[in-house]
Short mmCIF file of C-alpha atoms and ligand atoms in Angstrom, two decimals:
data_model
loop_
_atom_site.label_atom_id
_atom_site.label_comp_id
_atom_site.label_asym_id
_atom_site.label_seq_id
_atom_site.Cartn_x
_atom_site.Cartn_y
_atom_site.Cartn_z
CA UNK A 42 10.85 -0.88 -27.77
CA UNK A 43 11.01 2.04 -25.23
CA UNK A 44 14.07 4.34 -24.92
CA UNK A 45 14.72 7.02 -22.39
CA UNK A 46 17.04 9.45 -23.27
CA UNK A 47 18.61 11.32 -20.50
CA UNK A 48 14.83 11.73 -18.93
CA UNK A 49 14.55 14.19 -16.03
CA UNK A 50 11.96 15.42 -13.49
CA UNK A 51 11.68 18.01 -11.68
CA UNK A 52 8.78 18.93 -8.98
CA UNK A 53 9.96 22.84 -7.91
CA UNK A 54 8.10 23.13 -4.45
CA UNK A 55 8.68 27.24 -3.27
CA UNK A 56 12.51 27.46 -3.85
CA UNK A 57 13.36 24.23 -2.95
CA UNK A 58 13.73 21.57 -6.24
CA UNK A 59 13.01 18.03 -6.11
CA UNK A 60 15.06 16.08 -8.90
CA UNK A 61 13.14 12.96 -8.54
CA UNK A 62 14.70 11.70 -12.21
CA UNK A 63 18.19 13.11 -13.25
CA UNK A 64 19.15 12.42 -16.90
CA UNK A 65 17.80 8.58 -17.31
CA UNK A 66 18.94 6.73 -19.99
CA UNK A 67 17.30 3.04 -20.92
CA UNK A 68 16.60 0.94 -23.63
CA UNK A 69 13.86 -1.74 -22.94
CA UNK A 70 13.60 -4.49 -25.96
CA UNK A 71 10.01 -5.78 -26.81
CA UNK A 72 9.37 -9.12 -24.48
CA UNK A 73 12.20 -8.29 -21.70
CA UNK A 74 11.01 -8.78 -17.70
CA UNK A 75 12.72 -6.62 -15.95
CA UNK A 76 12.82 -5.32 -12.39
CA UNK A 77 13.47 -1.92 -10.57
CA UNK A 78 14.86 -1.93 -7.22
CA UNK A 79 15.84 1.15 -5.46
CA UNK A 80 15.15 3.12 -1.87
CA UNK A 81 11.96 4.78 -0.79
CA UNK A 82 11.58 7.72 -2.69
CA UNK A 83 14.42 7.28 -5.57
CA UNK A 84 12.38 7.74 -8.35
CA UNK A 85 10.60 4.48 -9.02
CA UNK A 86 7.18 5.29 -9.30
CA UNK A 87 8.07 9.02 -11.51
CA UNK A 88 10.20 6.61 -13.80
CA UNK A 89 7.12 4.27 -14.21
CA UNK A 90 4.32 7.16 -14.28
CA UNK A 91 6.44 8.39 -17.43
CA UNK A 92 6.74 5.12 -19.33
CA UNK A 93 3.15 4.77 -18.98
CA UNK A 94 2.32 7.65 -20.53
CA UNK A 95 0.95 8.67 -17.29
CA UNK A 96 3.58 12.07 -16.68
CA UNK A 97 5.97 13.70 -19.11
CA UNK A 98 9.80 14.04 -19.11
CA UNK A 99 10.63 18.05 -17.58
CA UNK A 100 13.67 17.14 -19.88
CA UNK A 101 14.69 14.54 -22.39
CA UNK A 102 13.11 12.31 -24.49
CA UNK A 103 11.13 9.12 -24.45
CA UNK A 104 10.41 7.25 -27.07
CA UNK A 105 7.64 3.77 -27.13
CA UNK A 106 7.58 1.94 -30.76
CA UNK A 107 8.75 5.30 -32.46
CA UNK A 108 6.31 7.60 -30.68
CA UNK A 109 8.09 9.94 -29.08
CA UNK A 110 5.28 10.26 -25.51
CA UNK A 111 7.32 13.80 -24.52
CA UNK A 112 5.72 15.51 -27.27
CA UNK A 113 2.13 13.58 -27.77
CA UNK A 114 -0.51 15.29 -27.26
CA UNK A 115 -2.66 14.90 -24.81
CA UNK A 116 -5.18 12.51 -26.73
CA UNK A 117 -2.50 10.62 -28.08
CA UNK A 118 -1.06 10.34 -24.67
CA UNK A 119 -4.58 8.48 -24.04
CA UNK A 120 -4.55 6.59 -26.83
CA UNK A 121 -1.30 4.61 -26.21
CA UNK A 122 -1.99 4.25 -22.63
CA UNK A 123 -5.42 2.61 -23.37
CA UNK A 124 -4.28 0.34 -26.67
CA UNK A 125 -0.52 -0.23 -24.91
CA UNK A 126 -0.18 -0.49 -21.42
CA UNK A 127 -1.26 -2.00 -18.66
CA UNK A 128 -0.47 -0.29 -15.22
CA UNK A 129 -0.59 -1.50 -11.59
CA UNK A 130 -0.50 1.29 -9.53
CA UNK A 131 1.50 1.36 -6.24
CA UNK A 132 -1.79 3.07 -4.42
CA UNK A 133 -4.23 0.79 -6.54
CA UNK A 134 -6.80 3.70 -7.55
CA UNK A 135 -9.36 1.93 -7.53
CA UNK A 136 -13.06 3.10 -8.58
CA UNK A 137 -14.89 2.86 -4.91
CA UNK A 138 -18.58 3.66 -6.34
CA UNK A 139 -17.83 0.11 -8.67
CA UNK A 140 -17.67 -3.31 -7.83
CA UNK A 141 -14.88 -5.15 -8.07
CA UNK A 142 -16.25 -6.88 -11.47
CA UNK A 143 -17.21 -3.29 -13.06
CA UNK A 144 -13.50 -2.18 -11.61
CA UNK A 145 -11.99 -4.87 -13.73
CA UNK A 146 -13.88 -4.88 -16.76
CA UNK A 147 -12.83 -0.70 -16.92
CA UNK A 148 -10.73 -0.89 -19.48
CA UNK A 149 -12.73 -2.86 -21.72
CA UNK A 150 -15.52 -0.42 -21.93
CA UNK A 151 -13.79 1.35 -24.94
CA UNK A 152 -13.55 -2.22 -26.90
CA UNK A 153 -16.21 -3.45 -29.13
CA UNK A 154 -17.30 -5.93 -26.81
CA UNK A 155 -20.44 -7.22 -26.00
CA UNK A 156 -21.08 -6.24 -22.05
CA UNK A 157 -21.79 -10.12 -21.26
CA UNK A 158 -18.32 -10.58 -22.78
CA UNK A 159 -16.58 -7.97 -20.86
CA UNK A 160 -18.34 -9.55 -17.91
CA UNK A 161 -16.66 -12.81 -18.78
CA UNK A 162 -13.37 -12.11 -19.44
CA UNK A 163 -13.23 -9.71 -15.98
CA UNK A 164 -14.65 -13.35 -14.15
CA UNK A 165 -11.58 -14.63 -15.79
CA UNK A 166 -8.98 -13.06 -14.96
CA UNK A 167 -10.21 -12.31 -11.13
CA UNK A 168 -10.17 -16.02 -10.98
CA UNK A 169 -6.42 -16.24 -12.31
CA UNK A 170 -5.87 -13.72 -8.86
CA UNK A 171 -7.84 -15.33 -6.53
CA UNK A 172 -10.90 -13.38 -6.01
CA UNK A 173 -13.15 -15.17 -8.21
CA UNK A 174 -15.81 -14.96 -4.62
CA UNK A 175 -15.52 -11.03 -4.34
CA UNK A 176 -16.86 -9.81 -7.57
CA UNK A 177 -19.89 -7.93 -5.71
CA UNK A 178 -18.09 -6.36 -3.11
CA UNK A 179 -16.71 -3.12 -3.18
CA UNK A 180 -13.29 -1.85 -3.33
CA UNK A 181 -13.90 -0.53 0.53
CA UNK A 182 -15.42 -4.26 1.55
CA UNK A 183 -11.73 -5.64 0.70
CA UNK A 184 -8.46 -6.33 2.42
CA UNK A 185 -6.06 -4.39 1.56
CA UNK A 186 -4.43 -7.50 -0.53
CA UNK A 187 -7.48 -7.87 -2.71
CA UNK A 188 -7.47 -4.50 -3.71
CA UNK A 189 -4.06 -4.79 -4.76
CA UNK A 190 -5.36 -7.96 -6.53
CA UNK A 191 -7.61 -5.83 -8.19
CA UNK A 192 -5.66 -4.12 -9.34
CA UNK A 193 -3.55 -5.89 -10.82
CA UNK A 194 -6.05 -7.96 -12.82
CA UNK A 195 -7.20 -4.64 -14.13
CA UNK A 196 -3.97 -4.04 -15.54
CA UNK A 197 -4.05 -7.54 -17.08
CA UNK A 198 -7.66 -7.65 -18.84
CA UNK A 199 -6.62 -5.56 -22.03
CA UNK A 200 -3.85 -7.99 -22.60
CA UNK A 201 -1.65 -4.78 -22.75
CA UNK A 202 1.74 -5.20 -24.58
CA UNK A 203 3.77 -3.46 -21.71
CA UNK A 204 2.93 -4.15 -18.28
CA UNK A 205 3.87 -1.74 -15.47
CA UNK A 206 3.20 -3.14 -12.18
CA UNK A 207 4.52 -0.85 -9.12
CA UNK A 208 5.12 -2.70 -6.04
CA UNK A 209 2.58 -5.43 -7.42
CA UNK A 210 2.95 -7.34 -3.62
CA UNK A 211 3.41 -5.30 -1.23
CA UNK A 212 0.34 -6.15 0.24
CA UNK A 213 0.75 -9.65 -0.05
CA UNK A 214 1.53 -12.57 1.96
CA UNK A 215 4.31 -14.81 0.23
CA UNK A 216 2.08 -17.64 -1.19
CA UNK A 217 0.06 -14.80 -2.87
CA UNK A 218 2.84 -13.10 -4.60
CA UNK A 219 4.08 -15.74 -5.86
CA UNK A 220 1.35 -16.65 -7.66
CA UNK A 221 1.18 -13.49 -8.51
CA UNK A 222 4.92 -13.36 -9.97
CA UNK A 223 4.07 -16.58 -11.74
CA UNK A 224 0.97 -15.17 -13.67
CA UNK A 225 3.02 -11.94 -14.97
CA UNK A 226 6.29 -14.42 -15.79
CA UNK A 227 3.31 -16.43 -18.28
CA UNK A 228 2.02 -13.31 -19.38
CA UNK A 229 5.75 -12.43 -20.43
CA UNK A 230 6.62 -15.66 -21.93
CA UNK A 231 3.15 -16.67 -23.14
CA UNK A 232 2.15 -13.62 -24.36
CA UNK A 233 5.22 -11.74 -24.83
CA UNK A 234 4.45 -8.91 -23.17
CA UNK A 235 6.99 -6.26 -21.65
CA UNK A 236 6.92 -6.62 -18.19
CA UNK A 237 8.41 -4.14 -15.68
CA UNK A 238 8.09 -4.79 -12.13
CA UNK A 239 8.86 -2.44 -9.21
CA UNK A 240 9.59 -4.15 -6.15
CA UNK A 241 11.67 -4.04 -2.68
CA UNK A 242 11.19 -7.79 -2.45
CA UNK A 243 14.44 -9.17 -3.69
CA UNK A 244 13.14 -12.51 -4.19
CA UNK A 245 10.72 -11.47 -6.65
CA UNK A 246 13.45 -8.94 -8.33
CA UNK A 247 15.59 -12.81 -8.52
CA UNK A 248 12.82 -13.90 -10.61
CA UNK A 249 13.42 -11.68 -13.76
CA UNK A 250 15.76 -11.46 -16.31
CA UNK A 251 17.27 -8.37 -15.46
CA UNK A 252 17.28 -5.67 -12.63
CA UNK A 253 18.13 -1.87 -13.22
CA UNK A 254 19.13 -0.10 -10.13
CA UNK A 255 17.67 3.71 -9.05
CA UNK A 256 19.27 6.06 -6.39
CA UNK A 257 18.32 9.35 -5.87
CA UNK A 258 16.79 9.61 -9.06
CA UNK A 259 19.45 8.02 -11.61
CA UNK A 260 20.32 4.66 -12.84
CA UNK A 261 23.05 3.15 -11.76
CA UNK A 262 25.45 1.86 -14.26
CA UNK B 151 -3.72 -5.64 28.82
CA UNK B 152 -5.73 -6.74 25.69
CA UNK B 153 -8.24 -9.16 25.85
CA UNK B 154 -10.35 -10.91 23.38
CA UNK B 155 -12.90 -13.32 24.27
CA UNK B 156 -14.99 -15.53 21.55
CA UNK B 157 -14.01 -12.06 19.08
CA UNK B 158 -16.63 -12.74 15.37
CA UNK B 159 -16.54 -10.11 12.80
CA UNK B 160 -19.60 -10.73 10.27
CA UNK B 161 -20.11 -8.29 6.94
CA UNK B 162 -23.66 -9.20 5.62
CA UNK B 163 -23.59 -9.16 2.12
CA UNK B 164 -26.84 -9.38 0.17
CA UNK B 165 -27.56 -13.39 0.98
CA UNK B 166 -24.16 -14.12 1.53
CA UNK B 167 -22.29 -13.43 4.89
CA UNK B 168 -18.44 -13.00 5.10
CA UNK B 169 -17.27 -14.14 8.58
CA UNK B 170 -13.90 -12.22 8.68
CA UNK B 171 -12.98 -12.85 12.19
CA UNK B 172 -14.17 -16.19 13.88
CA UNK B 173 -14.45 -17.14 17.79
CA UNK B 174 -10.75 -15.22 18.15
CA UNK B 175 -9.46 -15.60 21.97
CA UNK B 176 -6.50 -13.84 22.80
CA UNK B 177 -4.87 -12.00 25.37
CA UNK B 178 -1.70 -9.78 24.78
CA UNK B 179 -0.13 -8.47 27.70
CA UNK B 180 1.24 -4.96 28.47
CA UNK B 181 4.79 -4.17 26.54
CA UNK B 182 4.56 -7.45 23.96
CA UNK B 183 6.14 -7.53 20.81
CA UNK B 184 4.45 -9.34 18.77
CA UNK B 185 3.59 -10.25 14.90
CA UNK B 186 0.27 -11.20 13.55
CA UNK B 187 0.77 -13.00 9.90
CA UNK B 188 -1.85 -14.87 7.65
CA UNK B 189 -2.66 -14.65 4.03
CA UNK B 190 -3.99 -11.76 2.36
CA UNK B 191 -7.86 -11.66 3.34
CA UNK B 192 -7.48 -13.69 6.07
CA UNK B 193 -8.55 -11.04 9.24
CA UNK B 194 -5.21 -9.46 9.85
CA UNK B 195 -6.69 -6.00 9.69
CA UNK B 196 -10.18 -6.77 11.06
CA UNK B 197 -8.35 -8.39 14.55
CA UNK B 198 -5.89 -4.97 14.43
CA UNK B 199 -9.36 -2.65 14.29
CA UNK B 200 -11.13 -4.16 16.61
CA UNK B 201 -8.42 -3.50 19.19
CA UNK B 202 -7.89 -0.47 18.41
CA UNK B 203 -11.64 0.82 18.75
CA UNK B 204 -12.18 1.62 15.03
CA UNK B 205 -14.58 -1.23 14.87
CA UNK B 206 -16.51 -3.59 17.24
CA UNK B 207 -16.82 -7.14 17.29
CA UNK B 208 -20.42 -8.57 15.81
CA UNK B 209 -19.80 -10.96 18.78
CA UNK B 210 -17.68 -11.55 21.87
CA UNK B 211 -16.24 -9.58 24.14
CA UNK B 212 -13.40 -7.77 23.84
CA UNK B 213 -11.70 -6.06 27.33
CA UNK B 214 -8.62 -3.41 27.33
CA UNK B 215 -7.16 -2.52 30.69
CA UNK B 216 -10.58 -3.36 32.22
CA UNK B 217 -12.84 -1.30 29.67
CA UNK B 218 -15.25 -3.45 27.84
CA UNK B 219 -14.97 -1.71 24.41
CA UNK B 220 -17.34 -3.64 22.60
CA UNK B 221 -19.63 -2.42 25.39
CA UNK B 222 -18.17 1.20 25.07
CA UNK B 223 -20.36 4.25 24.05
CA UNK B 224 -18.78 6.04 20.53
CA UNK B 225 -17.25 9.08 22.55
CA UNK B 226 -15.79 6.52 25.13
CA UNK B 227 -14.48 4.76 21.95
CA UNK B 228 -12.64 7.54 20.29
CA UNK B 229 -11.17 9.04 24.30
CA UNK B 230 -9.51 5.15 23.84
CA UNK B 231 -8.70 5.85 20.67
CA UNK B 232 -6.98 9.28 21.47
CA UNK B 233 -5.26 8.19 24.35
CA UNK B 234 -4.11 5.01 24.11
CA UNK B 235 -3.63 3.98 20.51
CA UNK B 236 -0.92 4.47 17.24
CA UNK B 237 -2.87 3.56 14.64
CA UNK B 238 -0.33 2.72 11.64
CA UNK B 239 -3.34 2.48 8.98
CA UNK B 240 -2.59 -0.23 5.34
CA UNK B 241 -3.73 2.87 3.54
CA UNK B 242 -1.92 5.07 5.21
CA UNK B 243 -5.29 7.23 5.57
CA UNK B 244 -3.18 10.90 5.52
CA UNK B 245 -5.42 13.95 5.04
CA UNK B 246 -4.56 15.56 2.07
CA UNK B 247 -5.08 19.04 2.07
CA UNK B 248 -2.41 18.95 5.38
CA UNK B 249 0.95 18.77 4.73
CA UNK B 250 3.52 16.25 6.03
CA UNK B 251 4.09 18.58 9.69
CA UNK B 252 0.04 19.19 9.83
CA UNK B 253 -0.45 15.29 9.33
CA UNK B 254 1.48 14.92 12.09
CA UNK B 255 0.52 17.27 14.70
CA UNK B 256 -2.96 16.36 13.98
CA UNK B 257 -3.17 13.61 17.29
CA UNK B 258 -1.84 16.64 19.26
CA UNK B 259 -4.28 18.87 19.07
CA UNK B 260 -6.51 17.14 21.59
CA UNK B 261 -3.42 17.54 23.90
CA UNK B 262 -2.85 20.99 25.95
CA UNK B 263 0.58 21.52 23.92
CA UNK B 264 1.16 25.09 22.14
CA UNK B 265 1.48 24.88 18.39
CA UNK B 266 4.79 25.52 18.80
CA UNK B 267 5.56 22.94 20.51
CA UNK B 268 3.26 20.11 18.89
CA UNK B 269 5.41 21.32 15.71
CA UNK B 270 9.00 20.38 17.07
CA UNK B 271 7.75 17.09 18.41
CA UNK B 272 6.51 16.67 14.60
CA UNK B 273 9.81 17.33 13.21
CA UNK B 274 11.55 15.52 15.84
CA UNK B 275 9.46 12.05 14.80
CA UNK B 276 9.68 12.67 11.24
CA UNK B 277 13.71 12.90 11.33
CA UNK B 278 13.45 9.67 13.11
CA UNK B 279 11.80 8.20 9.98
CA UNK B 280 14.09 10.11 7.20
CA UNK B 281 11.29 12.77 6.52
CA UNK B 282 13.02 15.66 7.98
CA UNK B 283 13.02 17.05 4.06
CA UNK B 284 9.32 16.25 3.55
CA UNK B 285 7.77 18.74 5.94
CA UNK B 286 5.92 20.79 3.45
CA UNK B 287 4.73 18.61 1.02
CA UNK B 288 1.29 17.35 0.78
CA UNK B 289 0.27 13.22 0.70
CA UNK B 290 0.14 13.47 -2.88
CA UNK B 291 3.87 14.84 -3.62
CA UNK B 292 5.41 12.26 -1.94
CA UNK B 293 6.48 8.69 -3.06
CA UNK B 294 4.30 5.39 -1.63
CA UNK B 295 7.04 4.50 1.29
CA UNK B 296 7.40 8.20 2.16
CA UNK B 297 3.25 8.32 2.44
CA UNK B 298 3.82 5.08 4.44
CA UNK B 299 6.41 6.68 6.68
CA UNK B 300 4.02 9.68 7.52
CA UNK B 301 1.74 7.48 8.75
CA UNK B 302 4.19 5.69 11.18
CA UNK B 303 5.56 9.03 12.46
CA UNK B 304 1.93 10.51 12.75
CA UNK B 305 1.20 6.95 14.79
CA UNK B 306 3.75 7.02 17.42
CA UNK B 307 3.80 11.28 18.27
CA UNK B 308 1.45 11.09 21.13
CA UNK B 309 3.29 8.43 22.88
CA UNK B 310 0.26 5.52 23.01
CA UNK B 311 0.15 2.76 25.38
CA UNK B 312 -0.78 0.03 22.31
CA UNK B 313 0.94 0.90 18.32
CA UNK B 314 -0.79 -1.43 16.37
CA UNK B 315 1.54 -1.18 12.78
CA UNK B 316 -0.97 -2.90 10.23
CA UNK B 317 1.75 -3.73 6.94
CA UNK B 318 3.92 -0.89 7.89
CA UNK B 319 6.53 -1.91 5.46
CA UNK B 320 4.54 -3.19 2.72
CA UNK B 321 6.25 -0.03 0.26
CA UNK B 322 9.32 0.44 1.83
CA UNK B 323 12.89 -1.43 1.11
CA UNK B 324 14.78 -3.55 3.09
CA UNK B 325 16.99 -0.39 4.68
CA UNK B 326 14.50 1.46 5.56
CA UNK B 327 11.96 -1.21 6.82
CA UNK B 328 15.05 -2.20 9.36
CA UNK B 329 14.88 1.40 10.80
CA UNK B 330 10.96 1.28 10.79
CA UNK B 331 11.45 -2.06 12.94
CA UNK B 332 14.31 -1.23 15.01
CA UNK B 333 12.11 1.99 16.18
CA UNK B 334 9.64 -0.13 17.11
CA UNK B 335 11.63 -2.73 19.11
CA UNK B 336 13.66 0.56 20.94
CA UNK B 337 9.79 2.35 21.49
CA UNK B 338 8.93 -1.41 22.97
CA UNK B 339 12.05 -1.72 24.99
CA UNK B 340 12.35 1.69 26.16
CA UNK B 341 8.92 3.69 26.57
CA UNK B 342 7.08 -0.40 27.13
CA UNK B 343 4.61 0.14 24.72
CA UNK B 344 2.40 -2.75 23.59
CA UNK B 345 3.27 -3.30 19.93
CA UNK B 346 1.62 -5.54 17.27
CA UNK B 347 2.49 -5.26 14.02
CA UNK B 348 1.02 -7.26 10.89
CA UNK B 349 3.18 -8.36 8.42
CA UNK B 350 3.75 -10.45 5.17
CA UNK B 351 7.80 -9.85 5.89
CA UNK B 352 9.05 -13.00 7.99
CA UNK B 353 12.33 -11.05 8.51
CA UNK B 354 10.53 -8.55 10.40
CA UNK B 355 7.88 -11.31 12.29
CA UNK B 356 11.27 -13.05 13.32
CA UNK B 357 12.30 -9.80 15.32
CA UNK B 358 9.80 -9.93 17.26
CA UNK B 359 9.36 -11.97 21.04
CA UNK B 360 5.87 -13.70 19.57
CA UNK B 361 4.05 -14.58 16.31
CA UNK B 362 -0.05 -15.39 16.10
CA UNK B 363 -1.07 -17.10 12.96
CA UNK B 364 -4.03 -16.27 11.30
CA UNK B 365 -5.81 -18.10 8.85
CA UNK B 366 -9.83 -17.61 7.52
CA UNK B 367 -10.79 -15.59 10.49
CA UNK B 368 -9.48 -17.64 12.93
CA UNK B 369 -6.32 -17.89 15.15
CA UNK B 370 -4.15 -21.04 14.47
CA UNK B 371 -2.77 -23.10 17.38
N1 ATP C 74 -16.73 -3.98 4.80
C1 ATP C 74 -16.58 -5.26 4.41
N2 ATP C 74 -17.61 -5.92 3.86
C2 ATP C 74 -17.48 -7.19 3.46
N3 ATP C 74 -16.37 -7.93 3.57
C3 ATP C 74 -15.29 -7.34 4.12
C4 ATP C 74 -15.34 -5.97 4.55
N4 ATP C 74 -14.11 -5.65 5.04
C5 ATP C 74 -13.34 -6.75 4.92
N5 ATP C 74 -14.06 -7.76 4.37
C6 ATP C 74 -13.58 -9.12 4.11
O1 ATP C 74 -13.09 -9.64 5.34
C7 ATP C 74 -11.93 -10.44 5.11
C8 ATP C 74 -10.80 -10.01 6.03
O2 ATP C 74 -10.37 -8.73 5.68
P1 ATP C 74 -9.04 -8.11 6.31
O3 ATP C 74 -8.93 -6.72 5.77
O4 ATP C 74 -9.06 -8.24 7.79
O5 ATP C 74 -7.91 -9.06 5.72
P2 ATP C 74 -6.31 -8.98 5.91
O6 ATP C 74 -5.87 -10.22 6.60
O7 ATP C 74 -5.93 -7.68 6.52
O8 ATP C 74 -5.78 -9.06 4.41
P3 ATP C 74 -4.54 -8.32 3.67
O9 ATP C 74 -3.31 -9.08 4.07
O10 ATP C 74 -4.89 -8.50 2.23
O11 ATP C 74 -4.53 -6.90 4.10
C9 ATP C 74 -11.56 -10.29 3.63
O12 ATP C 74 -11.85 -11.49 2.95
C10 ATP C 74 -12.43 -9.14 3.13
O13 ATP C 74 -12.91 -9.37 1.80
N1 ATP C 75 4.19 15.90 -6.99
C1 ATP C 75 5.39 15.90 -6.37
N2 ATP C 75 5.90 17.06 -5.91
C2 ATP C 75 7.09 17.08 -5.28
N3 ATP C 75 7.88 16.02 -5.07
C3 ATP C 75 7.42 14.83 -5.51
C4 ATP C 75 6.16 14.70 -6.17
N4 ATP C 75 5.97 13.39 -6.46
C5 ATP C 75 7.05 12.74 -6.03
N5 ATP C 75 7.91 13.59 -5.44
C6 ATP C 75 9.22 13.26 -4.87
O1 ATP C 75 9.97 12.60 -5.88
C7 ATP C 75 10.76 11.56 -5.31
C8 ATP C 75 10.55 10.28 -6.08
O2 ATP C 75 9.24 9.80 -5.87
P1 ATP C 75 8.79 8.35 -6.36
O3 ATP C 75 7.33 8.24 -6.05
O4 ATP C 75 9.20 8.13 -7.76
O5 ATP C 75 9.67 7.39 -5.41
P2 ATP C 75 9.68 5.80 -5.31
O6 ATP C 75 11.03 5.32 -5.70
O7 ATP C 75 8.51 5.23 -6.05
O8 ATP C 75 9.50 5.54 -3.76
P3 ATP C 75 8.69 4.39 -2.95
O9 ATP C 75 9.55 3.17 -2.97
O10 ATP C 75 8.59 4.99 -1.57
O11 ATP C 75 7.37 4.21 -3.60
C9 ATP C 75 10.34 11.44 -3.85
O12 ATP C 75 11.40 11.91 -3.04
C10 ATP C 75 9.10 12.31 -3.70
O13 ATP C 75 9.07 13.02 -2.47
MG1 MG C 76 6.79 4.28 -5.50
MG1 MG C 77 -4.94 -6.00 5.80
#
């Protein structure tokens, strides 16, 4: 389960203040697929970055399976984000001196598996996305869909229990994302994994089971 | 006018070659507005940087207001590119050690404008896209639609003959992308600038006066 309890953010810039989160409360049950909808720049991305374990709270508390992430340390920080989640960035971030196979198979490298196997299971789940023919090239030899493909099957390989996927198609034509909503909709109900998608598309925000609202950096309702 | 005859785009890849744009004829006249769609990988973004002089074709010819680019020396290249183009990149490409302002001023500094001056036409185009905020911020503190955004503004400062808008809502929502298009259509309308803009969004490919489908490299119909 992860709770936020009255999370803020704050970036101060000079004099000026930007409150990207203001006092964000949320309770998100094991298994749920939810989506967040909200403008440009309401606080989408900072709300995700913090329930990945990717950015702390300036204020408030969050709180993932009883581990309260504002105060974790640094390693354990890490830790959960490596054994936990699974996050698709909005910008991708991408490794560009890797191929796309060595790109996927990332995460695995702090497994015990064999390399052949980590191979494997990257061949695997790059097929699931479509780009089963682009394992050689590099990140900078791809459209701007298949790195956002990429991405996303990086997110997958670990089998993560929480899935954060930030604007997961916004590089993608309509066939392609919904394939794409498909595979995270059978990793939720399949699997069982949390699944929290970010997205302006409101036909893929139709597709889950529930949709929180942001504006201006707070939930509404 | 733009003119593509027999266009082929070939990456060589170890044994394998990737024919991204195939035998593409087309010819877009001065002040269209039109939409190029096609699935993700299919050449959208090739086609768009091969007319605007970031690339040139492995093959065929390809002829813009008379000048035979693919023929073109690099410096005539980038005095096309300078003059005559709004480059609205996927990735956004922003430098980021410039802020938001610096970003996009940058296509003035070739002009004979004082600093002064290139600023306030800055600000003027970023309060068209709801940035007027953002000025001193760096890429990296803003969100993915306000990065997106800064890319548009930076695109259309210098007035260009051609805006080619590759995906230029892909991060934004549906409010905002309506403002993004209805600029375009009023910069079409008003100033007759050529604009092509690739996009997943059939809401936005239905505003415009003509749609080319793209599919595997090649040009459907
Ligand atoms: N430098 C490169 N080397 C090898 N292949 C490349 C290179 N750049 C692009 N490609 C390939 O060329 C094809 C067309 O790429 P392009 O970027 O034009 O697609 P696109 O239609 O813009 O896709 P998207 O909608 O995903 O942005 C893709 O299959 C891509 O893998
Ligand atoms: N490092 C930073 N410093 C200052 N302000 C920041 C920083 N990062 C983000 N912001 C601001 O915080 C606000 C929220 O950003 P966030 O990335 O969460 O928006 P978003 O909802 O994901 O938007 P989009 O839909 O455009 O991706 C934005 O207004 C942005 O300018
Ligand atoms: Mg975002
Ligand atoms: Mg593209």
């Amino acid at each position: 389960m992860i709770e936020l309890i009255n999370v803020c953010k704050e970036y101060k810039m000079g004099e000026d203040t930007v409150h990207a989160l203001r006092g964000v409360n949320l309770v998100v049950n094991d298994g749920e697929f939810m989506a967040v909808v909200g403008s440009s720049g309401s606080g989408k991305s900072t709300l995700m970055h913090i329930i990945g374990g990717l950015d702390r709270p300036t204020d408030g508390r969050i709180v993932v399976d009883e581990d309260d992430l504002g105060a974790a340390s640094d390693m354990k920080l890490s830790k959960y984000r490596r054994e936990k989640v699974g996050f698709v960035f909005q910008s991708f971030n991408l490794q560009p001196s890797l191929t796309v196979l060595e790109n996927v198979a990332l995460p695995l490298v702090f497994t015990r598996e064999h390399r052949s196997e980590r191979k494997r299971r990257a061949e695997e789940v790059l097929e699931l996305v479509g780009l089963g023919d682009r394992l050689k090239h590099r990140p900078s030899e791809l459209s701007g869909g298949q790195r956002q493909r990429v991405s996303i099957a990086r997110a997958l390989i670990n089998n993560p229990k929480i899935i954060l996927a930030d604007e997961p198609t916004g590089n993608l034509d309509s066939k392609t994302s919904e394939k794409i909503v498909d595979l995270l909709k059978e990793i939720n109900s399949i699997r069982k994994a949390t699944v929290i998608i970010v997205t302006h598309d409101d036909k893929i925000a139709s597709q889950t089971k529930r949709i929180i609202h942001i504006s201006d950096g707070g939930l509404l309702n």
